[in-house]
XYZ file of C-alpha atoms in Angstrom:
147
model
C -12.259 10.456 19.907
C -12.757 13.345 17.473
C -12.521 12.672 13.777
C -9.209 13.849 12.062
C -8.310 13.774 8.462
C -5.507 14.625 6.390
C -5.393 14.682 2.626
C -1.880 15.571 1.958
C -0.280 12.495 3.134
C 2.297 11.361 0.225
C 2.816 7.808 -0.233
C 6.292 6.810 -1.442
C 5.800 4.094 -4.227
C 8.382 1.825 -5.773
C 8.100 3.464 -8.882
C 8.577 7.162 -7.669
C 10.979 8.593 -7.526
C 13.064 5.365 -7.507
C 12.402 1.934 -8.359
C 13.912 -0.952 -6.548
C 15.545 -3.728 -8.508
C 14.716 -6.714 -6.341
C 13.612 -9.602 -8.562
C 15.367 -11.976 -10.955
C 15.348 -10.415 -14.335
C 15.181 -6.746 -13.491
C 18.838 -6.212 -12.740
C 18.888 -7.705 -9.173
C 22.499 -8.361 -8.092
C 21.456 -11.148 -5.812
C 22.919 -9.305 -2.670
C 20.940 -7.453 -0.123
C 17.863 -5.685 -1.093
C 18.891 -4.950 -4.618
C 19.863 -1.673 -6.321
C 18.060 1.653 -6.696
C 17.382 3.254 -10.050
C 15.604 6.463 -10.896
C 12.348 5.692 -12.095
C 11.136 7.129 -15.560
C 9.553 10.650 -15.316
C 6.122 9.224 -16.309
C 5.989 7.199 -13.204
C 7.083 10.127 -10.852
C 4.403 12.349 -12.127
C 1.661 9.602 -11.331
C 2.798 8.881 -7.909
C 0.020 7.910 -5.376
C -1.303 9.727 -2.484
C -3.441 8.840 0.386
C -6.188 10.426 2.554
C -6.255 9.020 5.981
C -9.202 9.446 8.336
C -9.134 8.327 12.045
C -12.772 8.042 13.667
C -13.839 6.316 16.908
C -14.113 2.850 15.553
C -12.217 2.903 12.157
C -9.131 4.222 10.318
C -9.965 4.833 6.745
C -7.357 4.982 4.019
C -8.112 6.047 0.365
C -5.412 5.625 -2.046
C -5.965 6.989 -5.839
C -3.261 5.226 -7.981
C -2.906 7.203 -11.383
C -1.637 5.053 -14.034
C 0.772 6.571 -16.538
C -0.150 6.846 -20.148
C 0.866 3.660 -22.031
C 0.752 1.515 -19.044
C -1.810 -1.023 -18.091
C -3.027 -2.003 -14.449
C -1.893 -5.523 -13.632
C -5.036 -7.364 -12.238
C -4.307 -10.840 -11.099
C -6.436 -13.033 -8.940
C -4.111 -15.721 -7.903
C -2.673 -13.936 -4.953
C -2.751 -10.306 -3.688
C 0.806 -9.947 -4.627
C 0.597 -10.977 -8.276
C -0.018 -7.667 -9.944
C -0.480 -3.957 -8.932
C -1.158 -3.534 -5.218
C -1.235 -1.043 -2.385
C 0.142 -2.199 0.959
C 0.341 -0.207 4.345
C 1.931 -0.818 7.600
C 0.710 0.794 10.820
C 2.652 0.710 14.095
C 0.232 2.204 16.697
C 3.039 2.549 19.313
C 6.381 3.469 18.106
C 8.009 2.004 21.220
C 6.608 -1.502 20.493
C 7.727 -3.892 17.744
C 4.097 -4.517 16.726
C 3.115 -3.826 13.113
C -0.234 -4.408 11.293
C 0.026 -5.022 7.510
C -2.830 -4.439 5.033
C -2.914 -4.946 1.372
C -5.333 -4.505 -1.565
C -4.467 -5.277 -5.078
C -6.040 -3.989 -8.401
C -8.333 -6.950 -8.542
C -9.849 -6.436 -5.172
C -7.913 -9.228 -3.380
C -6.954 -8.374 0.381
C -4.454 -9.569 2.726
C -3.791 -8.592 6.431
C -1.306 -9.664 9.138
C -0.060 -8.763 12.593
C 3.650 -8.881 13.017
C 5.323 -8.820 16.502
C 9.161 -8.698 16.748
C 9.362 -9.462 12.937
C 7.315 -12.692 13.251
C 3.827 -13.002 11.691
C 1.116 -13.979 14.131
C -1.071 -16.782 12.685
C -3.910 -16.712 15.104
C -4.899 -12.912 14.434
C -7.847 -11.717 12.224
C -8.086 -8.257 11.257
C -11.716 -7.572 10.359
C -10.778 -5.062 7.899
C -12.390 -4.565 4.450
C -10.491 -3.425 1.173
C -11.927 -2.518 -2.064
C -10.502 -1.321 -5.491
C -12.481 0.612 -8.023
C -11.418 1.934 -11.515
C -11.654 5.688 -12.109
C -10.744 7.862 -15.105
C -7.028 7.977 -14.046
C -6.234 4.637 -13.051
C -7.899 2.981 -9.885
C -8.407 3.752 -6.319
C -7.895 1.454 -3.336
C -9.796 1.787 -0.011
C -9.004 0.321 3.380
C -11.436 0.353 6.352
C -9.530 -0.868 9.451
C -11.097 -1.361 12.972
C -9.240 0.353 15.694
């Protein structure tokens, strides 16, 4: 398969242009998914983008995550979900309810899962690698996913 790349794929984050109020203490009403509110302008200006490269053996995703002035990156090592993280979902065949979920947090912790018809598959191992590196604007997350 030839190598393809796109550098203009925009990732919609929870911070731009809307934040989702879905946790106790942030205005969540306890019903459904919570409410949506417009995120402050500084978060909208710093939204993440991604470069996706598809090669013979791997899909590579690089996500620069700029951090607005006055904000700090939350690096927690207790779980991948405790702190700032990037997660992606891939559905190779839109006609099948099989999704692959990958996450890397700002401390470099990773998580991967296969979901079939909405249920996680416990016996699955991904073989993906994820990294997080600081840069002058915030941090950058990289995923290397076997095809």
